[in-house]
Tab-separated table of C-alpha atoms in Angstrom:
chain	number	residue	atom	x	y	z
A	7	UNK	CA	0.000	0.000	0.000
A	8	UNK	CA	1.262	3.527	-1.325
A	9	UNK	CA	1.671	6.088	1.242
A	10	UNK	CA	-1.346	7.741	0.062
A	11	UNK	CA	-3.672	4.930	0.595
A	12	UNK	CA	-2.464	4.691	4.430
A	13	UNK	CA	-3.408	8.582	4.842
A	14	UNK	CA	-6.793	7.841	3.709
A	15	UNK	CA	-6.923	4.690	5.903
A	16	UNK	CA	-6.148	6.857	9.218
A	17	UNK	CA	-9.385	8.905	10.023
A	18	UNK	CA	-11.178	5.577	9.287
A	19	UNK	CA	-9.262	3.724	12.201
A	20	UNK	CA	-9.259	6.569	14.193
A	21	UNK	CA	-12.776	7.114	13.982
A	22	UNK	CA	-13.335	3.586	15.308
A	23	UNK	CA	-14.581	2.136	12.206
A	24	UNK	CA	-14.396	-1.678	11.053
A	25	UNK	CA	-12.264	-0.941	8.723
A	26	UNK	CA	-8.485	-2.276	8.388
A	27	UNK	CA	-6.715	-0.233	6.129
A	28	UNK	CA	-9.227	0.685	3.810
A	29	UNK	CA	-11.218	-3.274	3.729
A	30	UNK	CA	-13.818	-4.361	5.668
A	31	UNK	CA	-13.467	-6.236	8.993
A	32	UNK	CA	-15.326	-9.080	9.889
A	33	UNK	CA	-17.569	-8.172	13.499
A	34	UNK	CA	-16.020	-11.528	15.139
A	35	UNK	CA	-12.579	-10.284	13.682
A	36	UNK	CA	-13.468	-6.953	15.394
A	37	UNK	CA	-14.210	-7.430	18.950
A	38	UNK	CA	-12.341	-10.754	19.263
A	39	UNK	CA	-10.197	-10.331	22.031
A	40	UNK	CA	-11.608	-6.976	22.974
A	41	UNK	CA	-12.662	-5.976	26.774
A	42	UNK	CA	-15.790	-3.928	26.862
A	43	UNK	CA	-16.688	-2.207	30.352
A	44	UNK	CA	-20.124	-1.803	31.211
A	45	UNK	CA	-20.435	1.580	33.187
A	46	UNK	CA	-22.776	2.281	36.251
A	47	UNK	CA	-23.356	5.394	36.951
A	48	UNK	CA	-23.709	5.080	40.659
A	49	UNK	CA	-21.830	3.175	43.330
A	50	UNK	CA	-22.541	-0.328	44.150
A	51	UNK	CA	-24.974	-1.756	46.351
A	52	UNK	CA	-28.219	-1.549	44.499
A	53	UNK	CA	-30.236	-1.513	41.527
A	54	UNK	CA	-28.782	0.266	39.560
A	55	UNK	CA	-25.448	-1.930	39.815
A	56	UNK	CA	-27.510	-4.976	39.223
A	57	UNK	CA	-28.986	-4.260	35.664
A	58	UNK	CA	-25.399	-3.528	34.460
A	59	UNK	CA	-24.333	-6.791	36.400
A	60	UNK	CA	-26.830	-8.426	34.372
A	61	UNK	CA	-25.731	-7.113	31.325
A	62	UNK	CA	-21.911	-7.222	31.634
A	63	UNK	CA	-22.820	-11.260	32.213
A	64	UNK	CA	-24.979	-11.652	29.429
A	65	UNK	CA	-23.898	-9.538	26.217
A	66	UNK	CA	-21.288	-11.006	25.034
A	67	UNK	CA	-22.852	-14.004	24.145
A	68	UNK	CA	-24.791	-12.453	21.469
A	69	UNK	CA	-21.365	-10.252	20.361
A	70	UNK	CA	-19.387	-11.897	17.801
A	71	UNK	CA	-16.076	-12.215	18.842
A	72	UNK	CA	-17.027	-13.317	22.423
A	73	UNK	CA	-15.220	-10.330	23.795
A	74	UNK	CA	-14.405	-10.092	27.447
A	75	UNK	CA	-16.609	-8.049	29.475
A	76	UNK	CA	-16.008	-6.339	33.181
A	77	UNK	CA	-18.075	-3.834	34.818
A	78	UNK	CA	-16.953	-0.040	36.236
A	79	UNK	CA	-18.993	2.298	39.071
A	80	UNK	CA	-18.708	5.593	37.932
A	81	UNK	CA	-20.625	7.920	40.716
A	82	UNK	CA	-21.358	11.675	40.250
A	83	UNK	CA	-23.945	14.618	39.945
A	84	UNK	CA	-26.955	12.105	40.032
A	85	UNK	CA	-25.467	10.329	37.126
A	86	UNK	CA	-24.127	13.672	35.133
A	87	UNK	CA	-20.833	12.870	35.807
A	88	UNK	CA	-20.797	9.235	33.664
A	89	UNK	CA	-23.062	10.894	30.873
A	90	UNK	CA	-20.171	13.733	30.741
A	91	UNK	CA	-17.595	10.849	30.139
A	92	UNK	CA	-19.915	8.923	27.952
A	93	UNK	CA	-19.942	12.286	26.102
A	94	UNK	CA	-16.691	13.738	25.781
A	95	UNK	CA	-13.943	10.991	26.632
A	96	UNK	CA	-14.916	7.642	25.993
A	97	UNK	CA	-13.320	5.561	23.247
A	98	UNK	CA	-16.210	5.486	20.482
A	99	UNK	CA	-15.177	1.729	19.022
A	100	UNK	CA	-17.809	-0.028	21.140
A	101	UNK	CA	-15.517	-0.629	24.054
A	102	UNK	CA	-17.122	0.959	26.634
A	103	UNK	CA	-21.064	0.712	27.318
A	104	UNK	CA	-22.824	3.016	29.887
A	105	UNK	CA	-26.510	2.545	31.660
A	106	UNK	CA	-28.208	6.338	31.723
A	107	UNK	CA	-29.389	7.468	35.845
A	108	UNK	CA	-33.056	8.594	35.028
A	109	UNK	CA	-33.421	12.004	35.529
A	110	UNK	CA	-30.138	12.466	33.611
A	111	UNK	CA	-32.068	13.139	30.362
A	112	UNK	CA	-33.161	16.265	30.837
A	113	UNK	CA	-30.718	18.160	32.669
A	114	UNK	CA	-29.422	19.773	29.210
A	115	UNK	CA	-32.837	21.795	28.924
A	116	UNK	CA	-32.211	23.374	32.540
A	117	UNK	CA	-28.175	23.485	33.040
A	118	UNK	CA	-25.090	24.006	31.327
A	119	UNK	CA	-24.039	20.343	31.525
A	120	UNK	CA	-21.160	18.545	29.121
A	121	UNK	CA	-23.573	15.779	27.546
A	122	UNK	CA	-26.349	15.827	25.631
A	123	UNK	CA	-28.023	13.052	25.714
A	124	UNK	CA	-30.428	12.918	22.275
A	125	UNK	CA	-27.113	12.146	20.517
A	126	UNK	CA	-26.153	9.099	22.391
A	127	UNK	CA	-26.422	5.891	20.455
A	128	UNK	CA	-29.200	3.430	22.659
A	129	UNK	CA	-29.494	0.370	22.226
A	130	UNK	CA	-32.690	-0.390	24.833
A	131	UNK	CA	-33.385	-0.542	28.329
A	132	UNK	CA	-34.421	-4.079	30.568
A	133	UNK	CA	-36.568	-2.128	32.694
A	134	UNK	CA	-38.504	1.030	32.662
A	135	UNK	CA	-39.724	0.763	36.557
A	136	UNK	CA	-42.514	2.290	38.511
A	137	UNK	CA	-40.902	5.123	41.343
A	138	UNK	CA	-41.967	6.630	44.575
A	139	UNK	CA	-41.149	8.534	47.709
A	140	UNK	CA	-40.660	5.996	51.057
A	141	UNK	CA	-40.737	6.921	54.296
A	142	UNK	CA	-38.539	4.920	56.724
A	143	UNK	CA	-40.937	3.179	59.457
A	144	UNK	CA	-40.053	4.771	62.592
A	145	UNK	CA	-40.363	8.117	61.352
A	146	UNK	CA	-43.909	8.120	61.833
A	147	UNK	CA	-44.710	9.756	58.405
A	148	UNK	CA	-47.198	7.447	56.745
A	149	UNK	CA	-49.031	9.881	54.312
A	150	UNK	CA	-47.707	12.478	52.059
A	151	UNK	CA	-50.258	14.342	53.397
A	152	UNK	CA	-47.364	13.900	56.591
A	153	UNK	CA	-44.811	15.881	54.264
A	154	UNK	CA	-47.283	18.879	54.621
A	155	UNK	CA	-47.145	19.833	58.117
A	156	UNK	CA	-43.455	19.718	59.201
A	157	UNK	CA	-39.613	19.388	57.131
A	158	UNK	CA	-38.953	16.091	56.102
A	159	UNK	CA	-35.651	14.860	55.281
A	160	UNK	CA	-34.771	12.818	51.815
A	161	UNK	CA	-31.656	11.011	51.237
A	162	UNK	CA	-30.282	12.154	47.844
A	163	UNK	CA	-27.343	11.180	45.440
A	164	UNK	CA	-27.269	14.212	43.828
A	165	UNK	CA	-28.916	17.632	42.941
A	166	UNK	CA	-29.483	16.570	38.765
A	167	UNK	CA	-30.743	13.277	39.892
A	168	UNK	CA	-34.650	12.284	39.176
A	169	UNK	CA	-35.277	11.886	42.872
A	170	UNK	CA	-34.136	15.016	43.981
A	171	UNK	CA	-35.606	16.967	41.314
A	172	UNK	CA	-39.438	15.400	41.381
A	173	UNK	CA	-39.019	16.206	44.915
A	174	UNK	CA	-38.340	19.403	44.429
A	175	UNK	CA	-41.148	19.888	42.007
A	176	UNK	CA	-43.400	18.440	44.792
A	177	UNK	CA	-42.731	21.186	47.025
A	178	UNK	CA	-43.544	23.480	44.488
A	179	UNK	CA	-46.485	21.906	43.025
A	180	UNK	CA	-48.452	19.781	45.951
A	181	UNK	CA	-46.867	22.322	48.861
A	182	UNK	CA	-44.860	19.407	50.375
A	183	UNK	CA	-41.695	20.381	53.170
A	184	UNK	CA	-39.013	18.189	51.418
A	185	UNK	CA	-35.739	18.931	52.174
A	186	UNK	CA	-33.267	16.794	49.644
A	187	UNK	CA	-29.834	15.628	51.425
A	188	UNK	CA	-27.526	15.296	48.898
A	189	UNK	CA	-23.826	13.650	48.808
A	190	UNK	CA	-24.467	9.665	49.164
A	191	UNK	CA	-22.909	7.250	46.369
A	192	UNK	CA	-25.071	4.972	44.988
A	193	UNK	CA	-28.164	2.824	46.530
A	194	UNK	CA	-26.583	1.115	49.402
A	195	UNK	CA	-25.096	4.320	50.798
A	196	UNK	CA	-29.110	6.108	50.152
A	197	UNK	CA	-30.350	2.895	52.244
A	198	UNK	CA	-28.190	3.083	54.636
A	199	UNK	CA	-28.649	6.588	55.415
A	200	UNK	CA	-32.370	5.974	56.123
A	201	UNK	CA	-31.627	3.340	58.088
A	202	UNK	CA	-29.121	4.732	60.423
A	203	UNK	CA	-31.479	7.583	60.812
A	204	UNK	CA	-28.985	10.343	58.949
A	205	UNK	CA	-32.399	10.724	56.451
A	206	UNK	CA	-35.962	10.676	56.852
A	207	UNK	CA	-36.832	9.175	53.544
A	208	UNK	CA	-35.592	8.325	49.949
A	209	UNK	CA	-36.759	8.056	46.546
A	210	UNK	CA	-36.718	4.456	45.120
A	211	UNK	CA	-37.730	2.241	42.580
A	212	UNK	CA	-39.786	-0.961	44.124
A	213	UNK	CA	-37.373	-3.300	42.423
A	214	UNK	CA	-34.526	-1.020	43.916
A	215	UNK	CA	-35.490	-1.992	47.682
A	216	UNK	CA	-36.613	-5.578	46.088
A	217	UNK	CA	-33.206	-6.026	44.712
A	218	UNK	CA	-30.695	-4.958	47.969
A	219	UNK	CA	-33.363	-5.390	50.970
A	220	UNK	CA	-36.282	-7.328	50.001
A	221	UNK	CA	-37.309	-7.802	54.155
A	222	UNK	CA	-37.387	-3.674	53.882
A	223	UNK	CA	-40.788	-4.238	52.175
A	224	UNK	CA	-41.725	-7.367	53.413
A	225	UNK	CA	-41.807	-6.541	56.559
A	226	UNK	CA	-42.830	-3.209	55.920
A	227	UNK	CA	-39.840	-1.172	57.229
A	228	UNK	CA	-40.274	1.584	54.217
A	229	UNK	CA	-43.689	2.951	53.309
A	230	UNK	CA	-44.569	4.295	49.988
A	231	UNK	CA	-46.108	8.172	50.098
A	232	UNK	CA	-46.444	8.778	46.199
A	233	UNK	CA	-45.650	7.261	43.180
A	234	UNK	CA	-44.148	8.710	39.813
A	235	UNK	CA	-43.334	7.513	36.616
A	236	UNK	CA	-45.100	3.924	35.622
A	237	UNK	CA	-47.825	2.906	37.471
A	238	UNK	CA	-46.938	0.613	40.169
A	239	UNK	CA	-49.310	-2.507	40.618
A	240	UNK	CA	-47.947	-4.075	43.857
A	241	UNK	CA	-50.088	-4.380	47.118
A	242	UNK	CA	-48.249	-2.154	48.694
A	243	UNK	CA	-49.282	1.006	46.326
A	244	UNK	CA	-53.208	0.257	46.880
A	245	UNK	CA	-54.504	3.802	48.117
A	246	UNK	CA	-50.929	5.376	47.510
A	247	UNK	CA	-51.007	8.750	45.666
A	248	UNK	CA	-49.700	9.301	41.706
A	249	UNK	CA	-48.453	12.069	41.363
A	250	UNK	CA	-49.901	12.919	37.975
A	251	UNK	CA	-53.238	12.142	39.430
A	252	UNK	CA	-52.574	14.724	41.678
A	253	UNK	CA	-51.823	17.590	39.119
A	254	UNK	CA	-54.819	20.005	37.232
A	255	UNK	CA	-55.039	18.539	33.896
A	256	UNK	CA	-53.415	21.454	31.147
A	257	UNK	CA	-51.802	23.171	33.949
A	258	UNK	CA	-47.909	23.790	33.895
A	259	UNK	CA	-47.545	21.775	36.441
A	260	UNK	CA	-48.771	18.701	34.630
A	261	UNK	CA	-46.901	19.280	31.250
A	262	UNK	CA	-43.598	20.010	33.890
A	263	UNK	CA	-44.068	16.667	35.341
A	264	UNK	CA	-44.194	15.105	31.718
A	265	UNK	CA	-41.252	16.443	30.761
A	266	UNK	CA	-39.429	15.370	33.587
A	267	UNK	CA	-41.415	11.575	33.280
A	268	UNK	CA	-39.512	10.928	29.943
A	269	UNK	CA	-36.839	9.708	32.417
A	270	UNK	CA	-38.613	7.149	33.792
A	271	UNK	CA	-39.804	5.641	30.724
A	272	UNK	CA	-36.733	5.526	29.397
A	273	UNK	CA	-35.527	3.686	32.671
A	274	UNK	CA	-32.173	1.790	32.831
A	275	UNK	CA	-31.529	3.001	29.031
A	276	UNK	CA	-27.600	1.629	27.774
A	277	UNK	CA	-26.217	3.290	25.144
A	278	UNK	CA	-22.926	4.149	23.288
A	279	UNK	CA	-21.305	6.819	22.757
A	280	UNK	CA	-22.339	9.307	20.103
A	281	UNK	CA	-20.008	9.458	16.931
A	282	UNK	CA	-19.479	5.535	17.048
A	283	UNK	CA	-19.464	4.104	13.777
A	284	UNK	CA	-22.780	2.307	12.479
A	285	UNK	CA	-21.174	-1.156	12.430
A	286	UNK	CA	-20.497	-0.801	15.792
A	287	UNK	CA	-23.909	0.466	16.514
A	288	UNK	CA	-25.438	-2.508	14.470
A	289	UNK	CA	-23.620	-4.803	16.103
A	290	UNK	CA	-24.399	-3.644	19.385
A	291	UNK	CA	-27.347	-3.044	18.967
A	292	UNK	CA	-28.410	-6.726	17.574
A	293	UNK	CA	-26.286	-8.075	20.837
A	294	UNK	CA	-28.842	-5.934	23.196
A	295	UNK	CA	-31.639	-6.901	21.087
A	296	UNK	CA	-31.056	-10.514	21.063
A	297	UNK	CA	-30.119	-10.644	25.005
A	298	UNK	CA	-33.415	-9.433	25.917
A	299	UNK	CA	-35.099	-11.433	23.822
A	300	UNK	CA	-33.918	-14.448	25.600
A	301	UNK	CA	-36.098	-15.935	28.016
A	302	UNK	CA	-33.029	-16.830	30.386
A	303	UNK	CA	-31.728	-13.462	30.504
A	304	UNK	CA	-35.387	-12.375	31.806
A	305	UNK	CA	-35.047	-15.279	34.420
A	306	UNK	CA	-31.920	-14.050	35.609
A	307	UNK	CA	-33.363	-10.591	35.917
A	308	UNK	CA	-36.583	-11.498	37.905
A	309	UNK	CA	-34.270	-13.834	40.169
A	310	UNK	CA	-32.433	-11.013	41.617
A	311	UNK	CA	-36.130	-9.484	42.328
A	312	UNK	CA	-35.704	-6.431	39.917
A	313	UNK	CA	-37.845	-5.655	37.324
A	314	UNK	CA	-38.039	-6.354	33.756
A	315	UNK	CA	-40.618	-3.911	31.566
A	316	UNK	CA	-37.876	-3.699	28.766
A	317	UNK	CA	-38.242	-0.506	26.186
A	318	UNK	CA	-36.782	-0.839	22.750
A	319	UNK	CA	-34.320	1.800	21.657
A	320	UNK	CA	-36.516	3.072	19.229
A	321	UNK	CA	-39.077	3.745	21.616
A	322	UNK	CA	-35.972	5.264	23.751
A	323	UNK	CA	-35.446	7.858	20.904
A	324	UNK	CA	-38.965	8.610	20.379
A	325	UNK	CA	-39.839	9.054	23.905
A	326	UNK	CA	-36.749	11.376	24.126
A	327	UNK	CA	-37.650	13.093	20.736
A	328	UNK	CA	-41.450	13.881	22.099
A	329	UNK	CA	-40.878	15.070	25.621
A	330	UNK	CA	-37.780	17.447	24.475
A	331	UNK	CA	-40.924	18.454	21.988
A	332	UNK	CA	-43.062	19.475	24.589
A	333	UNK	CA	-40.319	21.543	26.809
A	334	UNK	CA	-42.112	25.174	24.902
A	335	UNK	CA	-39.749	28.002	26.845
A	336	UNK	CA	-42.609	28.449	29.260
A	337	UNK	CA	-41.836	24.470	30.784
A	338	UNK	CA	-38.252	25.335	30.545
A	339	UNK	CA	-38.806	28.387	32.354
A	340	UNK	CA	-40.610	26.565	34.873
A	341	UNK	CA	-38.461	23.511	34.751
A	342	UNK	CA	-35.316	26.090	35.535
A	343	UNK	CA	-37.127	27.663	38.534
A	344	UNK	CA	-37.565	24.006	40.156
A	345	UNK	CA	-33.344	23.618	39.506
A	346	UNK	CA	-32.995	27.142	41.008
A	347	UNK	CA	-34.408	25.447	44.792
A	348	UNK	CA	-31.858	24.284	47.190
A	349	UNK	CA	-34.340	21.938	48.949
């Protein structure tokens, strides 16, 4: 090859493509002997850690190649911190794989933030999972109507997350005395501050407590006070709040909530970085496809008691596409106001 046919080679390779100067590369050729992380973006200890368990273990049998797979906490911001790496550092030649923190989303329309996430690559979600506000059980605060009459402490990761923002909006909207408590790593550190007493109450996804401390519900040691996002059809939620139910129809308020929603139907979204070639996205893409499509990756899901609801990545786009539709300047403007609070 003539040095002029290596120059034109270069931005191909660099860009990550499958191409080896200037032919095609096979996709088992490609990621044979390849590692690819999976990234959490929390710490370990809970939910969030066990979807990307589940999918660091299962992928790669559906990637040609069998590549090698191992699995990386990356804590920060409520989850802005791995989007920001997703974003602006990670390699783009399908090496590194990253599950989105709901709530994550839609920071971009409020904040000056290093991601956006419309241009990452998805390739589907295992789980978009019903979400609500639980009070620990000697706290005495068994209503939300409980949140109304004094301050009530809520263990949060961090400001951007969904939790702390929906709570935030709840003060606002439904006149609630939430005060968020930000600054704790990842599930088990949230759980454990409720438990020691350090927080009154946490946001959580049923299959979250499910997941690290079934006996918490069991036994009834946390008690739900409203839910968001999907409806939740467990015992437990029977005469529990939704907090869309509890909004005006057409009011701000209610298209506010929407926007923020998109989150939670999106769920535990993976995705790829944006700028990664379309073989790699194919590939990828067919691996995620296939591995949720298999009835023994579902079994392993439900066995560790977390959910699985799973949402397609072209449902992921559109319900991205749509609610970043319906955030008109006046839900922005609303939406920014609700970022402004401290609490």
């Amino acid at each position: 090859m003539n040095i002029r046919s290596l120059k034109l080679a270069a931005p191909a390779l660099a860009a990550g493509s499958l191409l080896v100067l200037g032919a095609p590369l096979g996709a088992a050729d490609y990621f044979a002997g390849k590692v690819i992380t999976i990234q959490v973006p929390s710490g370990p200890g809970a939910s969030y850690h066990a979807y990307c368990q589940m999918v660091q273990r299962n992928i790669f049998k559906y990637i040609p190649g069998n590549p090698t797979t191992t699995i990386q906490n990356l804590p920060g911001g409520g989850g802005a911190k791995s989007a920001s790496y997703m974003y602006n550092a990670a390699p783009k030649n399908g090496t590194v794989i990253a599950m989105i923190a709901p709530g994550t989303i839609t920071v971009p329309l409020v904040r000056k933030v290093k991601y956006d996430a419309r241009k990452f690559e998805w390739l589907g979600s295992p789980a978009a999972r019903p979400y609500a506000l639980w009070a620990w059980h000697t706290t005495g605060i068994k209503t939300l109507e409980d949140t109304k009459k004094k301050e009530v402490t809520v263990a949060q990761s961090g400001f951007a997350g969904a939790g702390a923002v929906l709570v935030r909006m709840m003060n606002t909207a439904l006149g609630t005395k939430l005060k968020n408590i930000y600054g704790y790593r990842g599930g088990g550190a949230l759980n454990l501050a409720v438990e020691r007493g350090e927080a009154q109450t946490r946001t959580n996804f049923y299959s979250g407590f499910m997941a690290a401390q079934p006996n918490w519900i069991k036994e009834k040691k946390v008690i739900p006070l409203i839910g968001m996002g999907p409806r939740d059809k467990h015992k437990e939620f029977i005469g529990v709040p939704h907090m869309r139910d509890l909004l005006k129809p057409g009011s701000l308020d209610l298209k506010v909530y929407d926007v923020l929603a998109l989150n939670l139907k999106v769920g535990q979204g993976f995705y790829i970085p944006q700028g990664s070639s379309k073989q790699v996205r194919d590939i990828l893409g067919d691996a995620f496809d296939k591995m949720v499509a298999d009835p023994d990756f579902e079994r392993q899901i439900l066995k560790r008691r977390i959910e699985f609801s799973p949402v397609p990545a072209a449902k992921i786009r559109k319900i991205i596409k749509d609610g970043f539709a319906a955030a008109t300047p006046e839900v922005v403007k609303a939406l920014k106001a609700i970022f402004k609070k401290t609490k």
